[in-house]
Coordinates of C-alpha atoms and ligand atoms in Angstrom, one line a residue:
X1 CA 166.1 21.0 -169.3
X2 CA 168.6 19.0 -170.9
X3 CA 166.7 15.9 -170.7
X4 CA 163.5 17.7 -172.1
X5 CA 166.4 19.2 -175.0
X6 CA 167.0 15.2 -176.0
X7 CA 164.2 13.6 -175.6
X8 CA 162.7 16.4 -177.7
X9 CA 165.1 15.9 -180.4
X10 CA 164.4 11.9 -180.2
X11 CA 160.9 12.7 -180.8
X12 CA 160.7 15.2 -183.4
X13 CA 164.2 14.6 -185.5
X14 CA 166.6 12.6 -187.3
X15 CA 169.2 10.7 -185.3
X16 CA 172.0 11.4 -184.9
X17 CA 171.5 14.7 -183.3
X18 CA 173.1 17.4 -184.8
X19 CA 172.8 19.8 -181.7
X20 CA 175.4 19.2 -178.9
X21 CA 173.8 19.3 -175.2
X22 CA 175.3 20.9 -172.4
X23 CA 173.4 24.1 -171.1
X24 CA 176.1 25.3 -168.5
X25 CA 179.5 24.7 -167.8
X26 CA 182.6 26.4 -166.1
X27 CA 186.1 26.4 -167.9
X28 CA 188.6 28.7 -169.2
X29 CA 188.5 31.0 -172.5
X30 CA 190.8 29.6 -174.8
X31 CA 190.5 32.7 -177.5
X32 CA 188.3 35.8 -177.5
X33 CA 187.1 37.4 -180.9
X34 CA 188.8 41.0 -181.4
X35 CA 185.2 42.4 -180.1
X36 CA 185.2 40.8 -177.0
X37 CA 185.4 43.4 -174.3
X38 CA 184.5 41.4 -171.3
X39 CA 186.8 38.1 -171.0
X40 CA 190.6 37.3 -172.3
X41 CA 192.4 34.1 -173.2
X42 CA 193.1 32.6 -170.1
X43 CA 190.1 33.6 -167.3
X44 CA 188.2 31.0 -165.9
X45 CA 184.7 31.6 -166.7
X46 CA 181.4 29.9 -165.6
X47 CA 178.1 30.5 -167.9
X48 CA 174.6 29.1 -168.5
X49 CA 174.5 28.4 -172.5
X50 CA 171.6 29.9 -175.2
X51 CA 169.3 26.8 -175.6
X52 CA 169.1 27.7 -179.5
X53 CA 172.5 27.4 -180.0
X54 CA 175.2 24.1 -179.2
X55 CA 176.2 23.2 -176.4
X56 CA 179.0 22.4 -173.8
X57 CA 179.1 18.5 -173.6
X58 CA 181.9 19.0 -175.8
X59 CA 186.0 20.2 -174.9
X60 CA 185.3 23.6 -176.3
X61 CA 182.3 25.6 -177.0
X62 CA 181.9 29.0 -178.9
X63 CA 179.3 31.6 -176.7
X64 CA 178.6 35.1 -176.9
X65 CA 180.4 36.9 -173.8
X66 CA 177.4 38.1 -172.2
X67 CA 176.6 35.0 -171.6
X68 CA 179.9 34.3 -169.7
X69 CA 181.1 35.8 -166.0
X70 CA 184.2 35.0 -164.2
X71 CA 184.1 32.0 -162.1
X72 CA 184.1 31.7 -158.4
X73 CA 187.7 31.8 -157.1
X74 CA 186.8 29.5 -154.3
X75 CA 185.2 26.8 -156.0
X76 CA 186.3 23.8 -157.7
X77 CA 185.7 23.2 -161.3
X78 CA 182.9 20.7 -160.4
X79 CA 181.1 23.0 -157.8
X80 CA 181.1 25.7 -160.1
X81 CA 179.8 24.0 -163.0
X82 CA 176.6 23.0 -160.6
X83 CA 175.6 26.5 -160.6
X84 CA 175.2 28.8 -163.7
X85 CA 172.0 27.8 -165.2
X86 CA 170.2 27.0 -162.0
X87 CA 171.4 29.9 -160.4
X88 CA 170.1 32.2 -162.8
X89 CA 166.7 30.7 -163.0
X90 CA 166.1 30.8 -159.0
X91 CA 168.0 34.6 -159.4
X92 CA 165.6 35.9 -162.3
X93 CA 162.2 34.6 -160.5
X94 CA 163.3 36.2 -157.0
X95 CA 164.6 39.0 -158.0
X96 CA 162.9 40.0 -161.1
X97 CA 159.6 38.4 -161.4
X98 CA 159.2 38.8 -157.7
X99 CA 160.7 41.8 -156.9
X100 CA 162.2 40.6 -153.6
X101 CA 164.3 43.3 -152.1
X102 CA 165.6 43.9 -148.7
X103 CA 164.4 45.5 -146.5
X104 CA 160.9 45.5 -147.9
X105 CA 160.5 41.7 -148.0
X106 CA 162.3 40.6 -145.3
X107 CA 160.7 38.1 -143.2
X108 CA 158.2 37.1 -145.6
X109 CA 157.4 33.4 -146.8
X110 CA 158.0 31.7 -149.9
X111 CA 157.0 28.3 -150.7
X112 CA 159.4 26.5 -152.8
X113 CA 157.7 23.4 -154.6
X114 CA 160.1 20.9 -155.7
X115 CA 162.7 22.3 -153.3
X116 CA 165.8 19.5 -153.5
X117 CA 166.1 20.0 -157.1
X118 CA 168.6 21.7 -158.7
X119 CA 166.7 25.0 -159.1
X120 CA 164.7 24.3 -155.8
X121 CA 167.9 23.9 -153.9
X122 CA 169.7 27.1 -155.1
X123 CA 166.5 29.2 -155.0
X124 CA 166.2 28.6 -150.8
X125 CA 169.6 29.5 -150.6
X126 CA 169.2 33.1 -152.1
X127 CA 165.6 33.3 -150.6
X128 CA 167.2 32.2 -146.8
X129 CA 170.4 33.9 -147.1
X130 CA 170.4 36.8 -149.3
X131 CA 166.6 37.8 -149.2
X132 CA 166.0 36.8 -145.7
X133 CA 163.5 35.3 -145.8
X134 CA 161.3 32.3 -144.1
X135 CA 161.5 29.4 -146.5
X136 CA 159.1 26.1 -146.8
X137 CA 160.1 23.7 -149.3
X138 CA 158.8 20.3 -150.3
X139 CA 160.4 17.3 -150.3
X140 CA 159.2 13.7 -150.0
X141 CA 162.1 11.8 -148.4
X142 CA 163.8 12.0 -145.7
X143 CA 167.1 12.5 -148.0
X144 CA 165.5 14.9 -150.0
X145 CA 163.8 16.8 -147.0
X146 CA 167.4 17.0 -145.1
X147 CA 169.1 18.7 -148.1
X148 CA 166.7 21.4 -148.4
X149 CA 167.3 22.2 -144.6
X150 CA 170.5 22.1 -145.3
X151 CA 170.1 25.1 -148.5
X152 CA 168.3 27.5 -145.9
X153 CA 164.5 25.9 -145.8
X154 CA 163.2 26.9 -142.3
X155 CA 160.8 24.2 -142.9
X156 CA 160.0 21.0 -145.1
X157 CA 157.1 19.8 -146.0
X158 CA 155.4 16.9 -148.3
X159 CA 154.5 17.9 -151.7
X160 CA 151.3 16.5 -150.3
X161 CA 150.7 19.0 -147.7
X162 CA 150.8 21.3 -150.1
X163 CA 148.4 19.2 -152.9
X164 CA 146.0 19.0 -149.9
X165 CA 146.2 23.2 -149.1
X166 CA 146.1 22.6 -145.6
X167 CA 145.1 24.9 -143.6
X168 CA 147.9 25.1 -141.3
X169 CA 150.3 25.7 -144.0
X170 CA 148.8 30.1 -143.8
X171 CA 149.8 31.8 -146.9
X172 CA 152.5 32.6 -148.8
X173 CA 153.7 36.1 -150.5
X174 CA 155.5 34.4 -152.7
X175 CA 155.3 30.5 -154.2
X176 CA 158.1 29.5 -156.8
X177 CA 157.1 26.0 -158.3
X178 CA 160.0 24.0 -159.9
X179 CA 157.7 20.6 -160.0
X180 CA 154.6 20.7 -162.0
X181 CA 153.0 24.0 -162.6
X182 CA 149.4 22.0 -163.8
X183 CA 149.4 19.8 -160.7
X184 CA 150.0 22.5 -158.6
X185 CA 148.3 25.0 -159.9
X186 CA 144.6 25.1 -157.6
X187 CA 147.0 24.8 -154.5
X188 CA 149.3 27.9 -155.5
X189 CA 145.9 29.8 -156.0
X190 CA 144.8 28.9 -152.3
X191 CA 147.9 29.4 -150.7
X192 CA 148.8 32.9 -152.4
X193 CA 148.8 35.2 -150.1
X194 CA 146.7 38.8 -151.7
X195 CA 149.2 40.5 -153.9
X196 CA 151.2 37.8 -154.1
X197 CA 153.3 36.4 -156.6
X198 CA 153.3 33.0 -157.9
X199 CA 156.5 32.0 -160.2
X200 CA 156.4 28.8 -162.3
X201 CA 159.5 27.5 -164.5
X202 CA 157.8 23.8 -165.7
X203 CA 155.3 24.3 -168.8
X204 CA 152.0 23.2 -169.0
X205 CA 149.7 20.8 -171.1
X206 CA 146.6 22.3 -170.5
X207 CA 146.0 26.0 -169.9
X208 CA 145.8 27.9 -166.8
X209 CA 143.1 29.6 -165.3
X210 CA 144.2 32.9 -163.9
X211 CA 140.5 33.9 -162.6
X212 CA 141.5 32.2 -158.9
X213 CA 143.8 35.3 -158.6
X214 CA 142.2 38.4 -159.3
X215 CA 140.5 38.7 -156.2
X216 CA 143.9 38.6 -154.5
X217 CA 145.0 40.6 -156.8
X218 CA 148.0 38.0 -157.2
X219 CA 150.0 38.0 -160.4
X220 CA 151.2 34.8 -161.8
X221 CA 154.6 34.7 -164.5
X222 CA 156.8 32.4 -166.0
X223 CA 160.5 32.6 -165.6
X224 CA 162.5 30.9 -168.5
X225 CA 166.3 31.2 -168.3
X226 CA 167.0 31.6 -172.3
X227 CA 164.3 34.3 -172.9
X228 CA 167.1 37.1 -173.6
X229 CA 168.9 34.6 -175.8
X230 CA 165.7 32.9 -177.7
X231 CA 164.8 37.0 -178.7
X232 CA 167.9 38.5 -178.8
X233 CA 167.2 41.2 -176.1
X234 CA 169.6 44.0 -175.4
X235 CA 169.5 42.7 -171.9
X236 CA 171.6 39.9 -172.9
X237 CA 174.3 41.7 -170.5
X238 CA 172.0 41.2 -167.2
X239 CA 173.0 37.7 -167.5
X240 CA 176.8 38.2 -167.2
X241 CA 176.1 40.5 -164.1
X242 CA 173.9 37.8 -162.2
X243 CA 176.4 35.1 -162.7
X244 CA 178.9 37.7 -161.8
X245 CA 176.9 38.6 -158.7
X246 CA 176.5 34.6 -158.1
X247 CA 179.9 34.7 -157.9
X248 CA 180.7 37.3 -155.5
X249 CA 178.1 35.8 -153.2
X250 CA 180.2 32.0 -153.7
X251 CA 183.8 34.0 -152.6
X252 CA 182.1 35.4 -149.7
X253 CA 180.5 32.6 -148.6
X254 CA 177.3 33.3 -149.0
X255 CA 176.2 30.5 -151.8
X256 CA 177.5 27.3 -151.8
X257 CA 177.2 24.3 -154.3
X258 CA 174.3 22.2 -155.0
X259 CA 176.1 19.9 -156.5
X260 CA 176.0 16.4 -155.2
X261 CA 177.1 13.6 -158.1
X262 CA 180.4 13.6 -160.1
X263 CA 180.1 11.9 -162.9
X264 CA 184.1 11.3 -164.1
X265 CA 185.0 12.1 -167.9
X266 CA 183.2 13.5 -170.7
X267 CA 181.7 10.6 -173.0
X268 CA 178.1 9.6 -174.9
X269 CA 178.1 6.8 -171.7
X270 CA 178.7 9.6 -168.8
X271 CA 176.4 12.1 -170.4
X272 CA 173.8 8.9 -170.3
X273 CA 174.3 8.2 -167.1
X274 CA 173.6 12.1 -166.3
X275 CA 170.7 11.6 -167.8
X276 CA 169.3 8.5 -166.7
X277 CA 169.6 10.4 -162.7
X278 CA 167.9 12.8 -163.6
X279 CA 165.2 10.6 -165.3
X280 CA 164.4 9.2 -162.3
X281 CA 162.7 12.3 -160.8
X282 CA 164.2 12.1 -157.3
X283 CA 167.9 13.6 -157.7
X284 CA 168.9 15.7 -155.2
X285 CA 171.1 19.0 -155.8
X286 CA 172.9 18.5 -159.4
X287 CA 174.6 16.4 -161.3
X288 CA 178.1 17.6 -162.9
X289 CA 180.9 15.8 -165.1
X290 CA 183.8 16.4 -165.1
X291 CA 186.4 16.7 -167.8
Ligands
LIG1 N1 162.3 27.7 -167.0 C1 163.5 27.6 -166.8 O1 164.3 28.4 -167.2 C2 164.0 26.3 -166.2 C3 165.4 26.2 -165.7 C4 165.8 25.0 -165.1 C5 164.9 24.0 -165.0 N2 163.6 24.1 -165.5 C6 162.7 23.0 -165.3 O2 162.4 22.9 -164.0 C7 162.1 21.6 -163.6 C8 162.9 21.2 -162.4 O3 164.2 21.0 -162.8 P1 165.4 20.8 -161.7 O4 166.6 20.4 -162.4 O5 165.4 21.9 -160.8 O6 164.7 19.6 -160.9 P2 165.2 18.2 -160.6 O7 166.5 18.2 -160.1 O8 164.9 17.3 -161.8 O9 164.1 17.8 -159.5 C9 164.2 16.6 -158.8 C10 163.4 16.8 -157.5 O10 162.0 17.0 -157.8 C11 161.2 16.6 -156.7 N3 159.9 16.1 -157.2 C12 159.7 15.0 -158.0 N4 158.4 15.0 -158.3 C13 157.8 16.0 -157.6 C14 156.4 16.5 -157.5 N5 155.4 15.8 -158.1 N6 156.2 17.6 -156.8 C15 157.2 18.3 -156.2 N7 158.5 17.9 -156.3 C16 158.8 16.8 -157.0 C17 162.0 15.4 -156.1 O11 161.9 15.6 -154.7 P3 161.5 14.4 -153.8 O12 162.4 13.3 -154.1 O13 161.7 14.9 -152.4 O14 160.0 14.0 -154.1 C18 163.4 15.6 -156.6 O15 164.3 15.9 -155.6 C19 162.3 20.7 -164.8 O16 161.1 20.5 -165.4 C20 163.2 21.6 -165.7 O17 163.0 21.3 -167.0 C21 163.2 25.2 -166.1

Protein backbone atom coordinates (compact mmCIF):
# COMPACT_ATOMS: atom_id res chain seq x y z
CA UNK A 1 0.00 0.00 0.00
CA UNK A 2 2.59 2.29 0.86
CA UNK A 3 4.54 1.81 -2.24
CA UNK A 4 1.33 2.25 -4.43
CA UNK A 5 0.80 5.68 -1.79
CA UNK A 6 4.37 7.04 -3.32
CA UNK A 7 4.58 6.01 -6.40
CA UNK A 8 1.09 7.49 -6.81
CA UNK A 9 2.19 10.76 -5.56
CA UNK A 10 5.40 10.57 -8.04
CA UNK A 11 3.11 10.18 -10.75
CA UNK A 12 0.34 12.54 -10.33
CA UNK A 13 1.97 15.46 -8.02
CA UNK A 14 4.51 17.99 -7.23
CA UNK A 15 7.64 16.84 -5.48
CA UNK A 16 8.31 17.12 -2.69
CA UNK A 17 5.49 15.32 -1.23
CA UNK A 18 3.60 17.03 1.12
CA UNK A 19 1.81 13.81 2.60
CA UNK A 20 4.02 11.78 5.11
CA UNK A 21 3.83 7.84 4.62
CA UNK A 22 3.57 5.39 7.18
CA UNK A 23 0.15 3.51 7.28
CA UNK A 24 0.74 1.66 10.78
CA UNK A 25 2.92 1.85 13.51
CA UNK A 26 3.10 0.93 17.32
CA UNK A 27 4.29 3.66 19.93
CA UNK A 28 3.15 5.40 22.91
CA UNK A 29 0.51 8.37 23.23
CA UNK A 30 2.24 11.35 24.08
CA UNK A 31 -0.99 13.62 24.71
CA UNK A 32 -4.71 12.87 24.31
CA UNK A 33 -7.27 15.74 23.24
CA UNK A 34 -9.75 16.44 26.38
CA UNK A 35 -12.41 14.20 24.17
CA UNK A 36 -10.46 11.33 24.07
CA UNK A 37 -12.16 8.58 26.01
CA UNK A 38 -10.26 5.54 24.91
CA UNK A 39 -6.25 6.12 25.43
CA UNK A 40 -4.11 8.38 28.00
CA UNK A 41 -0.68 9.87 27.86
CA UNK A 42 1.48 7.24 28.39
CA UNK A 43 -0.18 3.69 26.93
CA UNK A 44 1.48 1.95 24.37
CA UNK A 45 -0.70 1.77 21.46
CA UNK A 46 -0.48 -0.01 18.07
CA UNK A 47 -2.91 1.28 14.99
CA UNK A 48 -3.29 1.03 11.21
CA UNK A 49 -3.39 4.90 10.02
CA UNK A 50 -6.42 6.63 7.66
CA UNK A 51 -4.77 6.58 4.12
CA UNK A 52 -6.30 10.26 3.58
CA UNK A 53 -4.68 11.61 6.30
CA UNK A 54 -0.44 11.80 7.15
CA UNK A 55 1.33 9.37 8.24
CA UNK A 56 3.64 7.68 10.76
CA UNK A 57 7.17 7.72 9.10
CA UNK A 58 7.56 10.61 11.26
CA UNK A 59 8.52 10.73 15.57
CA UNK A 60 4.89 11.69 16.23
CA UNK A 61 1.69 11.41 14.46
CA UNK A 62 -1.80 12.99 15.30
CA UNK A 63 -4.79 10.06 14.76
CA UNK A 64 -8.24 9.83 15.74
CA UNK A 65 -8.57 7.20 18.75
CA UNK A 66 -10.60 4.83 17.10
CA UNK A 67 -8.15 4.17 15.10
CA UNK A 68 -5.73 3.21 17.95
CA UNK A 69 -5.90 -0.04 20.47
CA UNK A 70 -3.52 -0.96 23.19
CA UNK A 71 -0.56 -2.87 22.06
CA UNK A 72 0.36 -6.42 22.67
CA UNK A 73 2.08 -6.64 26.08
CA UNK A 74 4.18 -9.50 24.83
CA UNK A 75 5.66 -8.12 21.86
CA UNK A 76 8.45 -6.01 21.06
CA UNK A 77 8.08 -2.60 19.45
CA UNK A 78 9.21 -4.11 16.16
CA UNK A 79 6.90 -7.23 16.20
CA UNK A 80 4.03 -5.20 16.94
CA UNK A 81 4.50 -2.58 14.46
CA UNK A 82 4.35 -5.75 11.75
CA UNK A 83 0.85 -6.15 12.53
CA UNK A 84 -1.92 -3.47 12.62
CA UNK A 85 -2.66 -2.75 9.04
CA UNK A 86 -2.22 -6.29 7.77
CA UNK A 87 -3.91 -7.66 10.52
CA UNK A 88 -6.94 -5.81 9.98
CA UNK A 89 -7.19 -6.43 6.37
CA UNK A 90 -6.83 -10.44 6.68
CA UNK A 91 -9.41 -9.87 10.00
CA UNK A 92 -12.10 -7.77 7.95
CA UNK A 93 -12.09 -10.31 4.80
CA UNK A 94 -12.41 -13.45 7.24
CA UNK A 95 -14.57 -12.34 9.44
CA UNK A 96 -16.66 -9.87 7.83
CA UNK A 97 -16.78 -10.28 4.18
CA UNK A 98 -16.73 -14.04 4.75
CA UNK A 99 -18.48 -14.62 7.63
CA UNK A 100 -16.28 -17.34 9.02
CA UNK A 101 -17.45 -18.33 12.38
CA UNK A 102 -16.78 -21.27 14.48
CA UNK A 103 -18.35 -23.82 14.65
CA UNK A 104 -20.15 -23.46 11.35
CA UNK A 105 -17.00 -23.20 9.26
CA UNK A 106 -14.75 -25.25 10.84
CA UNK A 107 -12.89 -27.58 8.70
CA UNK A 108 -13.52 -25.84 5.64
CA UNK A 109 -10.76 -24.66 2.93
CA UNK A 110 -9.52 -21.46 2.06
CA UNK A 111 -7.19 -20.73 -0.60
CA UNK A 112 -4.90 -17.96 0.16
CA UNK A 113 -3.21 -16.54 -3.11
CA UNK A 114 -0.10 -14.65 -2.42
CA UNK A 115 0.14 -16.34 0.95
CA UNK A 116 3.99 -15.18 2.31
CA UNK A 117 3.02 -11.65 2.02
CA UNK A 118 2.40 -9.52 4.64
CA UNK A 119 -1.42 -9.92 4.44
CA UNK A 120 -1.11 -13.53 3.10
CA UNK A 121 0.91 -14.53 6.07
CA UNK A 122 -1.28 -13.01 8.88
CA UNK A 123 -4.51 -14.13 7.12
CA UNK A 124 -3.44 -18.18 7.41
CA UNK A 125 -2.61 -17.55 10.84
CA UNK A 126 -6.32 -16.43 11.84
CA UNK A 127 -7.80 -18.88 9.18
CA UNK A 128 -5.46 -22.05 10.86
CA UNK A 129 -5.53 -21.00 14.31
CA UNK A 130 -8.56 -19.02 15.20
CA UNK A 131 -11.03 -20.22 12.41
CA UNK A 132 -9.86 -23.66 12.18
CA UNK A 133 -9.58 -24.13 9.25
CA UNK A 134 -7.61 -26.21 6.37
CA UNK A 135 -5.43 -23.67 4.64
CA UNK A 136 -3.66 -23.76 0.99
CA UNK A 137 -1.52 -20.99 0.23
CA UNK A 138 0.77 -20.13 -2.67
CA UNK A 139 4.07 -19.53 -2.77
CA UNK A 140 6.75 -19.97 -5.40
CA UNK A 141 10.05 -20.57 -3.51
CA UNK A 142 11.12 -22.80 -1.33
CA UNK A 143 11.72 -19.75 1.25
CA UNK A 144 8.52 -18.36 0.59
CA UNK A 145 6.64 -21.81 0.62
CA UNK A 146 8.37 -22.65 4.23
CA UNK A 147 7.02 -19.42 5.84
CA UNK A 148 3.58 -19.95 5.01
CA UNK A 149 3.79 -23.51 6.66
CA UNK A 150 5.21 -22.00 9.18
CA UNK A 151 1.83 -19.22 9.61
CA UNK A 152 -0.62 -22.27 9.72
CA UNK A 153 -0.89 -23.31 5.77
CA UNK A 154 -1.73 -27.10 5.86
CA UNK A 155 -0.51 -27.00 2.39
CA UNK A 156 1.59 -24.89 -0.29
CA UNK A 157 1.24 -24.74 -3.51
CA UNK A 158 2.60 -22.82 -6.74
CA UNK A 159 0.81 -19.83 -7.80
CA UNK A 160 0.86 -21.91 -10.94
CA UNK A 161 -1.14 -24.71 -9.76
CA UNK A 162 -3.57 -22.48 -9.08
CA UNK A 163 -3.31 -20.31 -12.69
CA UNK A 164 -3.64 -23.81 -14.23
CA UNK A 165 -7.11 -24.83 -11.94
CA UNK A 166 -5.99 -28.15 -11.59
CA UNK A 167 -8.10 -30.45 -10.97
CA UNK A 168 -6.67 -31.99 -8.02
CA UNK A 169 -6.68 -28.80 -6.20
CA UNK A 170 -11.13 -29.67 -5.35
CA UNK A 171 -12.76 -26.48 -4.31
CA UNK A 172 -12.61 -24.00 -2.04
CA UNK A 173 -15.44 -22.27 0.26
CA UNK A 174 -13.55 -19.57 0.56
CA UNK A 175 -10.50 -17.92 -1.77
CA UNK A 176 -8.79 -14.63 -0.37
CA UNK A 177 -6.43 -13.22 -3.17
CA UNK A 178 -3.63 -10.86 -1.94
CA UNK A 179 -1.70 -11.15 -5.47
CA UNK A 180 -3.40 -10.04 -8.52
CA UNK A 181 -7.20 -10.10 -8.48
CA UNK A 182 -7.21 -9.77 -12.79
CA UNK A 183 -4.68 -12.63 -13.19
CA UNK A 184 -6.48 -14.62 -10.93
CA UNK A 185 -9.69 -13.95 -11.55
CA UNK A 186 -10.94 -17.21 -14.22
CA UNK A 187 -9.11 -19.45 -11.64
CA UNK A 188 -11.04 -18.10 -8.43
CA UNK A 189 -14.25 -18.66 -10.51
CA UNK A 190 -13.27 -22.38 -11.13
CA UNK A 191 -12.10 -23.17 -7.93
CA UNK A 192 -15.06 -21.58 -5.87
CA UNK A 193 -16.72 -23.92 -4.31
CA UNK A 194 -21.13 -23.09 -4.71
CA UNK A 195 -21.89 -20.40 -2.25
CA UNK A 196 -18.72 -19.52 -1.85
CA UNK A 197 -16.94 -16.53 -1.15
CA UNK A 198 -14.22 -15.07 -3.08
CA UNK A 199 -12.31 -11.91 -1.25
CA UNK A 200 -9.85 -9.76 -3.26
CA UNK A 201 -7.79 -6.71 -1.69
CA UNK A 202 -5.47 -5.78 -5.06
CA UNK A 203 -7.50 -3.52 -7.68
CA UNK A 204 -7.99 -4.14 -11.06
CA UNK A 205 -7.29 -2.54 -14.62
CA UNK A 206 -9.85 -4.08 -16.40
CA UNK A 207 -13.33 -5.05 -15.11
CA UNK A 208 -14.52 -8.14 -13.74
CA UNK A 209 -16.95 -10.41 -14.88
CA UNK A 210 -19.14 -11.68 -12.14
CA UNK A 211 -21.36 -13.99 -14.64
CA UNK A 212 -18.78 -17.11 -13.81
CA UNK A 213 -20.49 -16.99 -10.26
CA UNK A 214 -24.07 -16.97 -10.32
CA UNK A 215 -24.50 -20.41 -11.09
CA UNK A 216 -22.61 -21.16 -7.83
CA UNK A 217 -24.30 -18.73 -6.47
CA UNK A 218 -20.75 -17.43 -5.15
CA UNK A 219 -20.53 -13.80 -4.09
CA UNK A 220 -17.37 -11.93 -4.78
CA UNK A 221 -16.21 -8.48 -2.48
CA UNK A 222 -13.57 -6.31 -2.02
CA UNK A 223 -12.02 -5.69 1.34
CA UNK A 224 -10.19 -2.35 1.66
CA UNK A 225 -8.73 -1.51 5.14
CA UNK A 226 -9.40 2.52 5.11
CA UNK A 227 -13.13 2.22 3.96
CA UNK A 228 -14.48 3.52 7.49
CA UNK A 229 -11.93 6.23 7.39
CA UNK A 230 -12.15 7.33 3.45
CA UNK A 231 -16.31 7.78 4.36
CA UNK A 232 -16.28 8.57 7.81
CA UNK A 233 -18.51 5.67 8.95
CA UNK A 234 -19.78 5.49 12.51
CA UNK A 235 -18.07 2.14 12.55
CA UNK A 236 -14.92 3.82 12.77
CA UNK A 237 -14.89 2.05 16.47
CA UNK A 238 -14.78 -1.65 14.94
CA UNK A 239 -11.37 -0.86 14.07
CA UNK A 240 -10.11 -0.20 17.67
CA UNK A 241 -11.87 -3.49 18.75
CA UNK A 242 -10.14 -5.71 16.04
CA UNK A 243 -6.80 -4.48 16.76
CA UNK A 244 -7.77 -4.82 20.33
CA UNK A 245 -8.87 -8.38 19.66
CA UNK A 246 -5.46 -8.88 17.57
CA UNK A 247 -4.06 -8.17 20.59
CA UNK A 248 -5.56 -10.36 22.97
CA UNK A 249 -4.95 -13.24 20.56
CA UNK A 250 -0.74 -11.89 20.45
CA UNK A 251 -0.75 -12.17 24.69
CA UNK A 252 -2.29 -15.51 24.49
CA UNK A 253 -0.33 -16.79 22.05
CA UNK A 254 -2.36 -17.28 19.59
CA UNK A 255 -0.88 -14.77 16.68
CA UNK A 256 2.52 -14.17 16.27
CA UNK A 257 4.59 -11.69 14.10
CA UNK A 258 5.04 -11.66 10.59
CA UNK A 259 7.63 -9.60 10.71
CA UNK A 260 10.90 -10.66 9.27
CA UNK A 261 13.31 -7.43 8.34
CA UNK A 262 14.46 -4.65 10.70
CA UNK A 263 15.33 -1.86 9.08
CA UNK A 264 17.42 0.33 11.99
CA UNK A 265 16.41 4.16 12.32
CA UNK A 266 13.89 6.36 10.84
CA UNK A 267 15.36 8.28 7.81
CA UNK A 268 14.36 9.24 3.83
CA UNK A 269 17.33 6.34 3.13
CA UNK A 270 15.68 3.56 5.56
CA UNK A 271 12.21 4.30 4.47
CA UNK A 272 13.89 3.69 0.75
CA UNK A 273 15.25 0.84 1.50
CA UNK A 274 11.72 -0.34 2.86
CA UNK A 275 10.59 0.35 -0.11
CA UNK A 276 12.93 -0.93 -2.63
CA UNK A 277 12.08 -4.79 -0.61
CA UNK A 278 9.02 -4.52 -1.10
CA UNK A 279 9.45 -3.48 -4.84
CA UNK A 280 10.98 -6.49 -5.54
CA UNK A 281 7.67 -8.58 -5.29
CA UNK A 282 9.10 -11.47 -3.30
CA UNK A 283 9.32 -10.19 0.48
CA UNK A 284 8.38 -12.48 2.84
CA UNK A 285 6.31 -11.51 6.07
CA UNK A 286 6.91 -7.56 6.69
CA UNK A 287 9.16 -5.21 6.76
CA UNK A 288 9.43 -2.79 10.01
CA UNK A 289 11.79 0.14 11.11
CA UNK A 290 12.54 0.90 13.93
CA UNK A 291 13.03 4.20 15.73
N1 LIG B 1 -7.19 -3.61 0.28
C1 LIG B 1 -6.44 -3.42 1.36
O1 LIG B 1 -6.92 -2.94 2.38
C2 LIG B 1 -5.00 -3.81 1.30
C3 LIG B 1 -4.27 -3.92 2.50
C4 LIG B 1 -2.95 -4.34 2.43
C5 LIG B 1 -2.37 -4.63 1.20
N2 LIG B 1 -3.11 -4.48 0.07
C6 LIG B 1 -2.53 -4.83 -1.24
O2 LIG B 1 -2.35 -6.22 -1.24
C7 LIG B 1 -1.25 -6.60 -2.03
C8 LIG B 1 -0.36 -7.50 -1.23
O3 LIG B 1 0.31 -6.74 -0.26
P1 LIG B 1 1.20 -7.48 0.83
O4 LIG B 1 1.96 -6.42 1.52
O5 LIG B 1 0.41 -8.43 1.60
O6 LIG B 1 2.12 -8.38 -0.12
P2 LIG B 1 3.65 -8.41 -0.36
O7 LIG B 1 4.26 -8.58 0.96
O8 LIG B 1 4.10 -7.29 -1.21
O9 LIG B 1 3.69 -9.76 -1.24
C9 LIG B 1 4.90 -10.37 -1.53
C10 LIG B 1 4.58 -11.81 -1.89
O10 LIG B 1 3.79 -11.86 -3.08
C11 LIG B 1 4.00 -13.09 -3.71
N3 LIG B 1 3.73 -12.92 -5.13
C12 LIG B 1 4.44 -12.20 -6.01
N4 LIG B 1 3.89 -12.29 -7.23
C13 LIG B 1 2.81 -13.13 -7.11
C14 LIG B 1 1.86 -13.63 -8.01
N5 LIG B 1 1.87 -13.32 -9.31
N6 LIG B 1 0.90 -14.44 -7.53
C15 LIG B 1 0.85 -14.75 -6.23
N7 LIG B 1 1.73 -14.31 -5.34
C16 LIG B 1 2.70 -13.50 -5.77
C17 LIG B 1 5.43 -13.43 -3.44
O11 LIG B 1 5.49 -14.80 -3.16
P3 LIG B 1 6.58 -15.76 -3.87
O12 LIG B 1 7.90 -15.10 -3.67
O13 LIG B 1 6.41 -17.05 -3.20
O14 LIG B 1 6.17 -15.81 -5.35
C18 LIG B 1 5.83 -12.60 -2.20
O15 LIG B 1 6.11 -13.37 -1.09
C19 LIG B 1 -0.60 -5.30 -2.49
O16 LIG B 1 -1.05 -5.02 -3.80
C20 LIG B 1 -1.15 -4.26 -1.50
O17 LIG B 1 -1.22 -2.98 -2.05
C21 LIG B 1 -4.41 -4.10 0.09
Amino acid sequence: VEVKRRSGFERERTLPMHLILGLEAAGVVEAAGPACQLHRPGDEIWFAGNIAHTGCNAEFQLIDERLVAPKPRSMSWEDAAALPLTGLTAWEALFNHMAISSPATVGQRILIIGGAGGVGSIAAQLAKRVAHLQVTATASRPESADWCRMQGADNVIDHADVLAQDPALGQFQFVLNCASTEQYWDAMCGLIAPEGKIVAIVETSTPLNLLPLMNKSASFSWEHMSTRSLYGLNSLSAQHAILAQLSQLVDLGVITSTRTTTICGLSAATVRQAHELIETGRSVGKVVISY
